[in-house]
Coordinates of C-alpha atoms in Angstrom, one line a residue:
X1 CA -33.8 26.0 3.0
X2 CA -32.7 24.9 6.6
X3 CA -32.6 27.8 9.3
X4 CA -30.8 27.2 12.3
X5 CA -31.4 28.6 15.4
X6 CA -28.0 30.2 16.9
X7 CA -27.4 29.8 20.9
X8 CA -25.6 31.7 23.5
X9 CA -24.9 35.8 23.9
X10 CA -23.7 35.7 20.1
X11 CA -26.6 34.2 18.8
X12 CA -29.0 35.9 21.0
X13 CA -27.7 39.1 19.1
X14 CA -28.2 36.8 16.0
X15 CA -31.9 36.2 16.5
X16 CA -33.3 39.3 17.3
X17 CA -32.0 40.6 13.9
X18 CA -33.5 37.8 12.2
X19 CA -36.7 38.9 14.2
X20 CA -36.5 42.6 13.4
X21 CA -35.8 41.8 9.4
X22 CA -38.6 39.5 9.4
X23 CA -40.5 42.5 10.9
X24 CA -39.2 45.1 8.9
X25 CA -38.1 44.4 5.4
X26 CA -36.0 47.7 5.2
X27 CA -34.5 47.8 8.6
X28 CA -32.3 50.9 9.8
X29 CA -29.3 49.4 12.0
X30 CA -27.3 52.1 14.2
X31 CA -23.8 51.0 15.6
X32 CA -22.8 53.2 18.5
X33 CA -19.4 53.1 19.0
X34 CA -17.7 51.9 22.5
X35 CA -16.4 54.4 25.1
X36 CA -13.6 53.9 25.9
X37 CA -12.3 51.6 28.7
X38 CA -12.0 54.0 31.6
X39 CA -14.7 56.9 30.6
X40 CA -17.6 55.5 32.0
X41 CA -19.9 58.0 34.1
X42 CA -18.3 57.4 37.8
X43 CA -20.8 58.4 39.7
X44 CA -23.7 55.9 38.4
X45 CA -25.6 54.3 41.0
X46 CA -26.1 50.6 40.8
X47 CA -30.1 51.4 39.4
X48 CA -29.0 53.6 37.0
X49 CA -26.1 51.1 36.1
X50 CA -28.8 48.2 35.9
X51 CA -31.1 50.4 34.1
X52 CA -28.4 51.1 30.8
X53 CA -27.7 47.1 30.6
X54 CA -31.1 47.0 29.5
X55 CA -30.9 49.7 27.1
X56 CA -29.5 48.9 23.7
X57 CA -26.5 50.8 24.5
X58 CA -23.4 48.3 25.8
X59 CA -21.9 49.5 28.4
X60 CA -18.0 50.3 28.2
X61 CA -17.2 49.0 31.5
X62 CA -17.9 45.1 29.6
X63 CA -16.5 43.8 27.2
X64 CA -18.1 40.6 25.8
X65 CA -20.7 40.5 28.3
X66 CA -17.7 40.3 30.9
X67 CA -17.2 42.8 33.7
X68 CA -13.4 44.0 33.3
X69 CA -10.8 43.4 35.7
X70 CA -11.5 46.2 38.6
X71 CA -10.8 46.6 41.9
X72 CA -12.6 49.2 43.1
X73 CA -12.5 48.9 46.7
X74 CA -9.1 49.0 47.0
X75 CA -8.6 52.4 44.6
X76 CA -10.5 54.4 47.3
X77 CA -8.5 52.4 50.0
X78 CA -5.5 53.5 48.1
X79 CA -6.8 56.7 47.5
X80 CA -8.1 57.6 51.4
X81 CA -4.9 56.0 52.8
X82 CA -2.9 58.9 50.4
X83 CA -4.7 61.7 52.4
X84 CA -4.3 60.7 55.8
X85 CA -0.2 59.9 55.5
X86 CA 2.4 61.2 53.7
X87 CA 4.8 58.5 53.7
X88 CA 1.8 56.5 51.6
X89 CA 2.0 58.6 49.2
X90 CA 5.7 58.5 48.5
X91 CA 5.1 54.8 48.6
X92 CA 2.6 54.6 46.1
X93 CA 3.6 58.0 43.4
X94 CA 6.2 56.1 41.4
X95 CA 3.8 52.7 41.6
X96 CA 0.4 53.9 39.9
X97 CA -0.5 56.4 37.1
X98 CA -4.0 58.4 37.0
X99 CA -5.0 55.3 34.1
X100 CA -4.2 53.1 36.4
X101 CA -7.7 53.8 38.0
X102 CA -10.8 52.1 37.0
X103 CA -13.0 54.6 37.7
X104 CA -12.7 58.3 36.1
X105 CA -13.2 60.1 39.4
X106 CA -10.4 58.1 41.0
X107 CA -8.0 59.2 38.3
X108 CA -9.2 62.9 38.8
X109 CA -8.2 62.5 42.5
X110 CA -5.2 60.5 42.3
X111 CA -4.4 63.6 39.5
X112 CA -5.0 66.0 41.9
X113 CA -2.8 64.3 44.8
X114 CA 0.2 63.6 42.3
X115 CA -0.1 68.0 41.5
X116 CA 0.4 68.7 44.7
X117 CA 2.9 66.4 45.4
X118 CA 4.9 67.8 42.3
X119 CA 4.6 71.2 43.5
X120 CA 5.6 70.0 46.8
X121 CA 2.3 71.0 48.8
X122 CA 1.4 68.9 51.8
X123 CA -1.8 66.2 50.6
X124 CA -4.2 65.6 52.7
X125 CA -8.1 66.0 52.6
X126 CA -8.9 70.1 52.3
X127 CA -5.7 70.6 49.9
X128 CA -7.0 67.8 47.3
X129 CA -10.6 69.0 47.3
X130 CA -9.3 72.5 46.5
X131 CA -7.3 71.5 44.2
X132 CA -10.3 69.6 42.3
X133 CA -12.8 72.8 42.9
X134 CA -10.0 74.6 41.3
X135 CA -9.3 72.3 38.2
X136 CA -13.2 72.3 38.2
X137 CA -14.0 68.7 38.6
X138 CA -14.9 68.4 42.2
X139 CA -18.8 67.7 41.2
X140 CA -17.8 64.9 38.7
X141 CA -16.1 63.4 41.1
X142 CA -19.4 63.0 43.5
X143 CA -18.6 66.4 45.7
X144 CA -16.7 67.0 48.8
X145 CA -18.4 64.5 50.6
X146 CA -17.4 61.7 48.0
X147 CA -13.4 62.7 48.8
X148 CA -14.0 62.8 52.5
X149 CA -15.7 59.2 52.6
X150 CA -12.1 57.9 51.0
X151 CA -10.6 58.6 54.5
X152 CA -13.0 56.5 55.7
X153 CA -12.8 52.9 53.8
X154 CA -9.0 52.8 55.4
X155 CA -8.5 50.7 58.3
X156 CA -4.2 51.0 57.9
X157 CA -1.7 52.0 56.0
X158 CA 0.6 49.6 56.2
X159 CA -0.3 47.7 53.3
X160 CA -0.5 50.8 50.8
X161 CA 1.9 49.9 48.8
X162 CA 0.5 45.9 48.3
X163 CA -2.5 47.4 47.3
X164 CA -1.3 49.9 45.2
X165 CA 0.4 47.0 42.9
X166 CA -3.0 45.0 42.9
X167 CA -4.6 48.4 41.1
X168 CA -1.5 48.0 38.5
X169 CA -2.4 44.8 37.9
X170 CA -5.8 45.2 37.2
X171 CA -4.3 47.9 34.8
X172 CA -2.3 45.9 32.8
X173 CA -5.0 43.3 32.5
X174 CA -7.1 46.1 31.3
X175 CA -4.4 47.1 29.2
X176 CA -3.9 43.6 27.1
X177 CA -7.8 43.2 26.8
X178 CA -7.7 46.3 24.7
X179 CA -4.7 45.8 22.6
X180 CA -5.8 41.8 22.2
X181 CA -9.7 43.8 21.2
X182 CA -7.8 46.1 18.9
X183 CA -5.4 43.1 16.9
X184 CA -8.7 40.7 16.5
X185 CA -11.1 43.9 15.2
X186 CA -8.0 44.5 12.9
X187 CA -7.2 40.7 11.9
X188 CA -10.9 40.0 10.9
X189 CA -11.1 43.1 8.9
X190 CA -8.5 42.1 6.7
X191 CA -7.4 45.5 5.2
X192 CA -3.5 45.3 7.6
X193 CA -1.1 43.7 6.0
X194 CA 0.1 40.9 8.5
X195 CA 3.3 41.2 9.3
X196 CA 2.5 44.8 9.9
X197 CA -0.6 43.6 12.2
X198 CA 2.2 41.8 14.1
X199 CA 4.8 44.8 14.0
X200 CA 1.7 46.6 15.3
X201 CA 1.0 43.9 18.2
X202 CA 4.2 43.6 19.2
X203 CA 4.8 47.0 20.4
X204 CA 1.7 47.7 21.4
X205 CA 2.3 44.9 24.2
X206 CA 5.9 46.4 24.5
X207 CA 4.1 49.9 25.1
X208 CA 1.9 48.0 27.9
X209 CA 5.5 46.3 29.5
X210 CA 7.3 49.2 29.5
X211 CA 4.9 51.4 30.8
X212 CA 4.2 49.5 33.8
X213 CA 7.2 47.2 35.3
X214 CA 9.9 49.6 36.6
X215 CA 12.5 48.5 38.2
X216 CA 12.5 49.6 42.0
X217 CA 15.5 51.5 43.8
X218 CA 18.1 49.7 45.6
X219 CA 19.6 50.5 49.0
X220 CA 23.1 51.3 48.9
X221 CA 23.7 48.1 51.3
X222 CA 22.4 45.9 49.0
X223 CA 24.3 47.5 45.7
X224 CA 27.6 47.7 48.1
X225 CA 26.9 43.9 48.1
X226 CA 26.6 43.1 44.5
X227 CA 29.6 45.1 43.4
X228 CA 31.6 43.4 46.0
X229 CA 30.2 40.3 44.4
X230 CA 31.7 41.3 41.3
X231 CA 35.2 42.1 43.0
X232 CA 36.0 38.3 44.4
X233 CA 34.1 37.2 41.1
X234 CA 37.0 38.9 39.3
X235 CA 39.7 38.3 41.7
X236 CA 38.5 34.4 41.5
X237 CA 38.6 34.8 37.4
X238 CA 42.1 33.8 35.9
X239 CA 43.7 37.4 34.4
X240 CA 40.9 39.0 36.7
X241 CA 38.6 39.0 34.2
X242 CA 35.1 40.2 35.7
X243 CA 33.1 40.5 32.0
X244 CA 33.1 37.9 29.3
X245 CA 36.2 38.0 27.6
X246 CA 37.1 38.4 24.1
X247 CA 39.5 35.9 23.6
X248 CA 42.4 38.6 22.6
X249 CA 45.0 39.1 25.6
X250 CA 45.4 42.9 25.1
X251 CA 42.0 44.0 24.7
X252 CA 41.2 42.0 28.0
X253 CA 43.8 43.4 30.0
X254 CA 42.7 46.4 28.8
X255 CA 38.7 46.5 29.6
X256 CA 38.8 43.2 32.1
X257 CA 36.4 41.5 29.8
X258 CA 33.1 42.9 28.7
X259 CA 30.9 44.4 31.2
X260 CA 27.9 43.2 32.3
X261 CA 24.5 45.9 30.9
X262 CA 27.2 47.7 28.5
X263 CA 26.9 48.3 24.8
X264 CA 29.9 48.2 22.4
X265 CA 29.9 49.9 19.1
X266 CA 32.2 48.9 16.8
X267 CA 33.1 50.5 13.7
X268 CA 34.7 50.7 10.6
X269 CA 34.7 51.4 6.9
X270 CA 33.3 48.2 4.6
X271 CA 36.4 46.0 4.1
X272 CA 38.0 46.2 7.2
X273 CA 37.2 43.3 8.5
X274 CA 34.0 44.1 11.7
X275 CA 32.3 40.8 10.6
X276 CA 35.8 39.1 11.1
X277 CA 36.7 40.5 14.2
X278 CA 33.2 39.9 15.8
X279 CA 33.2 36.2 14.0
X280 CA 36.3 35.2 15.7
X281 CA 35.6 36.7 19.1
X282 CA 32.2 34.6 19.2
X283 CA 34.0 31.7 18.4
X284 CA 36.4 32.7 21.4
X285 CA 33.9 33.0 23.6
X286 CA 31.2 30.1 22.7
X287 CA 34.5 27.7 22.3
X288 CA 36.7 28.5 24.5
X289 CA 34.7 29.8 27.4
X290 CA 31.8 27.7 27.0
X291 CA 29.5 30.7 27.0
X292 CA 26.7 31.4 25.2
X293 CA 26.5 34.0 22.7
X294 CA 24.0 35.1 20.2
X295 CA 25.1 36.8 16.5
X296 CA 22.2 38.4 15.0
X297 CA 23.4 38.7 11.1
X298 CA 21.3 41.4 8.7
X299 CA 24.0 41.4 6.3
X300 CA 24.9 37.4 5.8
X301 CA 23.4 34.5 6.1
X302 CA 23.8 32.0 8.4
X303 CA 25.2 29.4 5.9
X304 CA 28.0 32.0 5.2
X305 CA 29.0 33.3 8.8
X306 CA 29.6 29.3 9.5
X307 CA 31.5 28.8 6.6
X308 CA 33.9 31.5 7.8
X309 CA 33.6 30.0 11.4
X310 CA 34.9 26.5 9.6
X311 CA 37.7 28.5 7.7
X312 CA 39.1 29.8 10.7
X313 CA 39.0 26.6 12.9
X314 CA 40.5 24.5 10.1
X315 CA 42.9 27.0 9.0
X316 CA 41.6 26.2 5.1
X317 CA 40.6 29.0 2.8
X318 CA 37.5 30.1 2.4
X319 CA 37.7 30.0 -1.4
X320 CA 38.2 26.0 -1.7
X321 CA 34.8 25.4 0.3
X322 CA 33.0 27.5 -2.6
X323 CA 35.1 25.6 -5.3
X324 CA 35.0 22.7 -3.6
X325 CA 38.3 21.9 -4.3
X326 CA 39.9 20.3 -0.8
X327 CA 42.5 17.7 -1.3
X328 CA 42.0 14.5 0.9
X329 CA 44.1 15.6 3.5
X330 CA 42.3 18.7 4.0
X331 CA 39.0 17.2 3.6
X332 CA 39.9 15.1 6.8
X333 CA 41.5 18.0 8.6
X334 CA 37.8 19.9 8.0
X335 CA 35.7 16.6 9.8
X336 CA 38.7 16.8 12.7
X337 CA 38.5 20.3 13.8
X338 CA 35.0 21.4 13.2
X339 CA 33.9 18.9 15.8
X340 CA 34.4 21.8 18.7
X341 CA 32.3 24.3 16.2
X342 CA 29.7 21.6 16.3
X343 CA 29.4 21.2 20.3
X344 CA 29.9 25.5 20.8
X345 CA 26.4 27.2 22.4
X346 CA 26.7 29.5 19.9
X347 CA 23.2 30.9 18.1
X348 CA 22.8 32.6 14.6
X349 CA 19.8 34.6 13.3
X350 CA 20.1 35.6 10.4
X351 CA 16.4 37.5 10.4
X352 CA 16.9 40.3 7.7
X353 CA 15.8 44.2 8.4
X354 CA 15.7 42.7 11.8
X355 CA 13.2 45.4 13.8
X356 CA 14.2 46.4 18.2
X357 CA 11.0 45.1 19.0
X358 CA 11.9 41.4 17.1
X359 CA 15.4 41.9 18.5
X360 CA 14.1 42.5 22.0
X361 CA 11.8 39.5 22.1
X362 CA 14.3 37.6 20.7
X363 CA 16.8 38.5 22.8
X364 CA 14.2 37.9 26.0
X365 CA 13.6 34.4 24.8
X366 CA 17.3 33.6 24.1
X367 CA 18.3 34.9 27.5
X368 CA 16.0 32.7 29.3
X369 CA 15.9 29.5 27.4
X370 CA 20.2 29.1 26.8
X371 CA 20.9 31.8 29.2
X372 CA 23.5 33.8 26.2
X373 CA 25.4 36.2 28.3
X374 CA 26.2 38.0 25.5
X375 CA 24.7 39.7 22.0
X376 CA 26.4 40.5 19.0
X377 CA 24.8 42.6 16.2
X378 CA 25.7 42.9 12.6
X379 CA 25.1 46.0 11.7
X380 CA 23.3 48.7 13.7
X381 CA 22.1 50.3 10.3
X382 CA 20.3 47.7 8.6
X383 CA 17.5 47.3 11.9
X384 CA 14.3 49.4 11.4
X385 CA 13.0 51.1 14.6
X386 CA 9.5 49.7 13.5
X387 CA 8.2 52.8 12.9
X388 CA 8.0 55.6 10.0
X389 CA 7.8 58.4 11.9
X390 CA 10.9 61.0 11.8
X391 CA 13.7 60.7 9.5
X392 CA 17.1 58.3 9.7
X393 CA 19.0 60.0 12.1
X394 CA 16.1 60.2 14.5
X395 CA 15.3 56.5 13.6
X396 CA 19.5 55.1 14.7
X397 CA 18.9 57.4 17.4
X398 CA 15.6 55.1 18.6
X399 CA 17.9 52.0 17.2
X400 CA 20.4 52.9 19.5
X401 CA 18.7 53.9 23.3
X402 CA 16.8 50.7 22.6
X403 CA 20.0 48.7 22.5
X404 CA 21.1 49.8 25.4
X405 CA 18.0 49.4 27.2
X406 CA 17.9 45.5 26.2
X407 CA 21.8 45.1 27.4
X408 CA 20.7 47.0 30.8
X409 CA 17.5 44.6 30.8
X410 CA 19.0 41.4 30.2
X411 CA 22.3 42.6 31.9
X412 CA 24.3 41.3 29.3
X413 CA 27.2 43.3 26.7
X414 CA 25.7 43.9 23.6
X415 CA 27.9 44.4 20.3
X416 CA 26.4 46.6 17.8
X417 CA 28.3 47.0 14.6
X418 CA 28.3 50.4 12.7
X419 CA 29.7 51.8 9.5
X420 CA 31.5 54.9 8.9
X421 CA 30.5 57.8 7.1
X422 CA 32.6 58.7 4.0
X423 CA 34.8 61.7 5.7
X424 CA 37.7 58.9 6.5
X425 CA 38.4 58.5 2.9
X426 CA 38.5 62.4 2.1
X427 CA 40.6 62.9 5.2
X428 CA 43.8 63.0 5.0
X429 CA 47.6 61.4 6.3
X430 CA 46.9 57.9 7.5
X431 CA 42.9 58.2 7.8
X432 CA 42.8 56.9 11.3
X433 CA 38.8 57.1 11.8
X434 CA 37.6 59.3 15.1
X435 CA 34.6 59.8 16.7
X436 CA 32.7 62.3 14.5
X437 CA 33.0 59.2 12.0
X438 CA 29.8 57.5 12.8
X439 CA 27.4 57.5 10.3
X440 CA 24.0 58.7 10.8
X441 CA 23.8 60.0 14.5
X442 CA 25.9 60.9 17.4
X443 CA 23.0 59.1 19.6
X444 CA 25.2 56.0 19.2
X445 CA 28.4 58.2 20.5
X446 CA 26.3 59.1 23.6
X447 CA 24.6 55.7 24.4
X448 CA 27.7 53.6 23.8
X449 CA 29.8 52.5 26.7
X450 CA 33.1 51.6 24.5
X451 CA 33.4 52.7 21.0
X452 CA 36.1 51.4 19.2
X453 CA 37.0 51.7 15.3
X454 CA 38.7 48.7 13.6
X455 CA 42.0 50.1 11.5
X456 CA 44.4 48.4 8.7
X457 CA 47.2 50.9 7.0
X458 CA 47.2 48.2 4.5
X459 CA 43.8 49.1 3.4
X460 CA 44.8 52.3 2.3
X461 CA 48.1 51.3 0.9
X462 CA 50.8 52.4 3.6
X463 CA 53.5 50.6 4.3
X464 CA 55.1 51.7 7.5
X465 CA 53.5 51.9 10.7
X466 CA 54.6 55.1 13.1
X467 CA 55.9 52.7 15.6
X468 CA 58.3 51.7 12.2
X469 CA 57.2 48.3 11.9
X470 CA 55.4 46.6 8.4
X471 CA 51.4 47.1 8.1
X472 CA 51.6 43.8 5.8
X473 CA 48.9 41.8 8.5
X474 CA 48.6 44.2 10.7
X475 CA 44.9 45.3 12.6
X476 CA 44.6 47.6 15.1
X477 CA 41.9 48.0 17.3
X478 CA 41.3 51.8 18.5
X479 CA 39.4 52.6 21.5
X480 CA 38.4 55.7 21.0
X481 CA 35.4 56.2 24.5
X482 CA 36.0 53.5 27.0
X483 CA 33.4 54.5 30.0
X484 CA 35.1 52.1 33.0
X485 CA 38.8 53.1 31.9
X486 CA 41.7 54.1 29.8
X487 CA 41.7 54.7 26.1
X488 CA 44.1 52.8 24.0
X489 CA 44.9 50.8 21.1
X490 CA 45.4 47.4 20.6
X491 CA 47.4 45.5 17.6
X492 CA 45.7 42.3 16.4
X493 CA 47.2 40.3 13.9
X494 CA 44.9 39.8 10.9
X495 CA 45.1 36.7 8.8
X496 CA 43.4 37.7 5.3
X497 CA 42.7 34.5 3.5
X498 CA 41.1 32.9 6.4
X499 CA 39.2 35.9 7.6
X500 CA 40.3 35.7 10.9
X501 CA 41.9 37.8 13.7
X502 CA 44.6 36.6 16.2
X503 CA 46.8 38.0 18.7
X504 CA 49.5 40.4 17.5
X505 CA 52.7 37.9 17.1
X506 CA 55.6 39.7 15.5
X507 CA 56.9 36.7 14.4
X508 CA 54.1 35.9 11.6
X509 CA 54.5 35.5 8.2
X510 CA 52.2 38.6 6.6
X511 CA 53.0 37.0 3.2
X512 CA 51.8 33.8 4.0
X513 CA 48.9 35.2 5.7
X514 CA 47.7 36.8 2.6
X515 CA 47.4 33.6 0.7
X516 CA 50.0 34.4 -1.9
X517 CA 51.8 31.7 -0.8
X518 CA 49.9 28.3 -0.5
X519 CA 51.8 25.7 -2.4
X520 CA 53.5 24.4 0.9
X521 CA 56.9 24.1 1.8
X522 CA 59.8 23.1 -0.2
X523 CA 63.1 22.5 -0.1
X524 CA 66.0 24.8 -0.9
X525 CA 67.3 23.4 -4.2
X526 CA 69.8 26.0 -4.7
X527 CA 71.2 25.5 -0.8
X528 CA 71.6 21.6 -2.4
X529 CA 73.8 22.5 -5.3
X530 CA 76.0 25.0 -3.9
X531 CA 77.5 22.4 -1.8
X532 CA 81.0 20.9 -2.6
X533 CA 80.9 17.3 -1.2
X534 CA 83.9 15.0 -0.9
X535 CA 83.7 11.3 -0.9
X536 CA 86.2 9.4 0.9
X537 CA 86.2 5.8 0.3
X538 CA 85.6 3.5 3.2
X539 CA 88.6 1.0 4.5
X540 CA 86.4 -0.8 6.7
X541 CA 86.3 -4.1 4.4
X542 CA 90.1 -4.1 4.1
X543 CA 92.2 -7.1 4.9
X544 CA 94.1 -5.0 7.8
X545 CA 97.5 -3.8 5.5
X546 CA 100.2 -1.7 7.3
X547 CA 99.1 1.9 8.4
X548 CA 95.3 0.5 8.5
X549 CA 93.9 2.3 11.5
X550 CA 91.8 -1.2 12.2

């Protein structure tokens, strides 16, 4: 048997057990667990520090042998420069956290400084010591003296605020050596099932992200500036359209386009055609407006959302591409027109019980490598907030803030579909849906910028429309919470065998619409034989007799 000899910190670790079991045949090995990250005793001396490295003891200010990422001469600049001036600490309070600190008697002062802030007392050197006497950590933080020598490692204030966001960073680092500690303990282990492990990794670095990059305040010059920005942007647009537009002439006039950082819910009850509508406003706006747009689908798959796409753009029925029954001309009218299809910066996923934290990441990488200005999402309830906890209501209602917080993120519209609970179909009269409709939570009502509910009388069998005109092809989009203006509806035309929506025309053809006529035109037959022809013989090979007009 051939022994090898291991090398470095990991085999150092390796021989001395291979010494010990030689020694001992029955050896008793203790593990003592890790403190954590930031719980190391504060006020150890460099000797005594030096003295537990040799101990068997590691310490849990190392990881690996490594010191972790510190800067501990700036904390206590931070820290001194937050007693002597008040304006540093309204520069610093919304930039750190007590965590932030390396060392645990920081965070008990910086804890003490952010108390008396909150309760609006003035912070400066006697207040904070009092405050930790009180609290009754004053001696683990080294004593009075310890706070007053703060004062002393500042030589300005003027860069409190730079240094403040070096601590953060140091954080954060922290922050991903733990989480990246945690996923590797738990991927060697083997006992996580892995696409939980990566559930489980993925928000864990979203809990690091969100916890520490805040967007800053704005001065009202600089927002004054952007919306003006947006004004000529609009004024410069053609219809003054400053969002991305649908594609469908009322709805734009109505809500100038799709705003920028909103969410859109729109609902309906399952056959009224939300897949549709959203389907042929992405094609509007990826075709005809050359702008990106992503359509994340949990209820089809991609193969079938193009299909439709191709249906629509060719004006052929769906049901011959799954037969496969297209006559030659058709078959050349389909390689014609799905050429602009082909060419459109349009992007499917089709990712099913898609979760917000795969939808946020997705979103992230989508915005920054095609730059898609905007989101469409089909439908709100088949996401999973990536979590067990609480039951379905609470779970839309996490389903639903995120959403909005990714559209405000990536400043973008988001559409999220939604269905309808079952009260439409027990209501009565013409079973026009409202808002109370939405299934599951009224956290979508609250988050949502525009809500609007897609509506057909024909679904439900009526006839007549209260404006008097036929419901035969008839859509009608209600918008029932429109945040930046008026609430309306707006009629659509909806062309059934193709899937499709249009604008309202009153001059279509509901019938033909339906499919139920498909055979082409023909001629009138009966318009042929009820004519009465007369035939008048022609003179104009006569040899010119008398009373010839020639």
């Amino acid at each position: 048997m051939r022994i090898y000899r291991a090398t470095g910190v990991v085999g150092n670790v390796v021989n001395a057990l291979w010494i010990t079991c030689r020694e001992n045949p029955f050896p008793v090995v203790t593990f003592t667990p890790l403190l954590a990250m930031n719980e190391y005793n504060p006020t150890d001396t460099p000797t005594t520090r030096g003295r537990a490295r040799t101990s068997s003891a590691v310490p849990a200010h190392e990881v690996l042998g490594k010191l972790q990422p510190q800067a501990l001469q700036l904390e206590e600049a931070v820290l001194g420069a937050m007693m002597m001036e008040q304006t540093a600490v309204n520069s610093v309070i919304d930039v750190l956290k007590p965590e932030s600190f390396y060392r645990l008697a920081h965070q008990h002062i910086y804890t003490a400084i952010v108390d008396l802030f909150n309760d609006s007392e003035p912070v400066d050197l006697l207040t904070v010591t009092e405050t930790l006497r009180k609290s009754g950590n004053l001696q683990q933080v080294g004593g009075a003296q310890a706070v007053a020598q703060l004062t002393s490692r500042v030589a300005s204030t003027a860069n409190i605020e730079a240094h403040a966001r070096i601590v953060a960073q140091k954080y954060i680092q922290r922050e991903l050596i733990r989480v990246s500690a945690n996923i590797t303990q738990k991927a060697f282990e083997e006992t996580t099932d892995v696409l939980d492990l990566l559930d489980e990794a993925e928000t864990q670095l979203f809990d690091v992200a969100q916890g520490n990059i805040r967007k800053s305040y704005e001065s009202m010059s600089t927002i004054m500036r952007k919306a003006l920005e947006d004004i000529d942007n609009a004024r410069n647009q053609e219809g003054g359209m400053s969002g991305v537009p649908s594609g469908f002439a009322d709805l734009d006039k109505l809500t100038g386009g799709f705003q920028r950082s909103d969410m859109i819910v729109l609902a309906a009850r399952p056959g009224m055609g939300k897949t549709a509508f959203v389907l042929t406003m992405a094609r509007n706006v990826a075709v005809d407006y050359k702008t990106p747009v992503a359509v994340f689908s949990l209820e089809m798959s991609a193969v079938q959302l193009v299909q439709r796409l191709i249906s629509a753009e060719t004006e052929i029925s769906s049901d011959k591409f799954r037969k496969g029954n297209l006559a030659a001309h058709e078959y050349t009218q389909l390689h014609e027109r799905i050429g602009k299809l082909s060419d459109a910066p349009l992007f499917i996923d089709d990712t099913p019980a898609l979760s917000i934290f795969e939808l946020r990441a997705k979103c992230r990488r989508l915005k920054s490598t095609a730059g898609i200005e905007m989101v469409i999402i089909d439908y709100l309830q088949l996401m999973s907030a990536g979590s067990s906890s609480g039951n379905r209501e609470q779970e839309i209602s996490s389903i639903s803030r995120s959403i909005k917080s990714i559209a405000k993120e990536l400043d973008i519209p988001i559409i999220a579909l939604s269905q309808l609970s079952r009260m439409v179909e027990t209501r009565g009269g013409d079973k026009r849906p409202i808002l109370s409709d939405l299934r599951e939570s009224g956290a979508i009502e609250q988050d949502a910028d525009i809500v609007a509910f897609i509506y057909r009388a024909e679904y439900y069998g009526l006839t007549e429309h209260p404006d008097g005109i036929d419901t035969a092809g008839l859509g009608e989009l209600i918008l029932a919470k429109h945040r930046h203006g008026a609430l309306s509806t707006v009629k659509m035309r909806f062309i059934q065998r193709l899937a499709k929506f249009t604008n309202y025309d009153t001059f279509a053809n509901p019938v033909f619409d339906r499919g139920e006529h498909q055979e082409g035109l023909r001629p009138n037959a009966d318009f042929i034989s009820d004519q009465q022809t007369v035939t008048v013989q022609s003179k104009m090979n006569d040899s010119g007799e008398e009373g010839s007009p020639f």
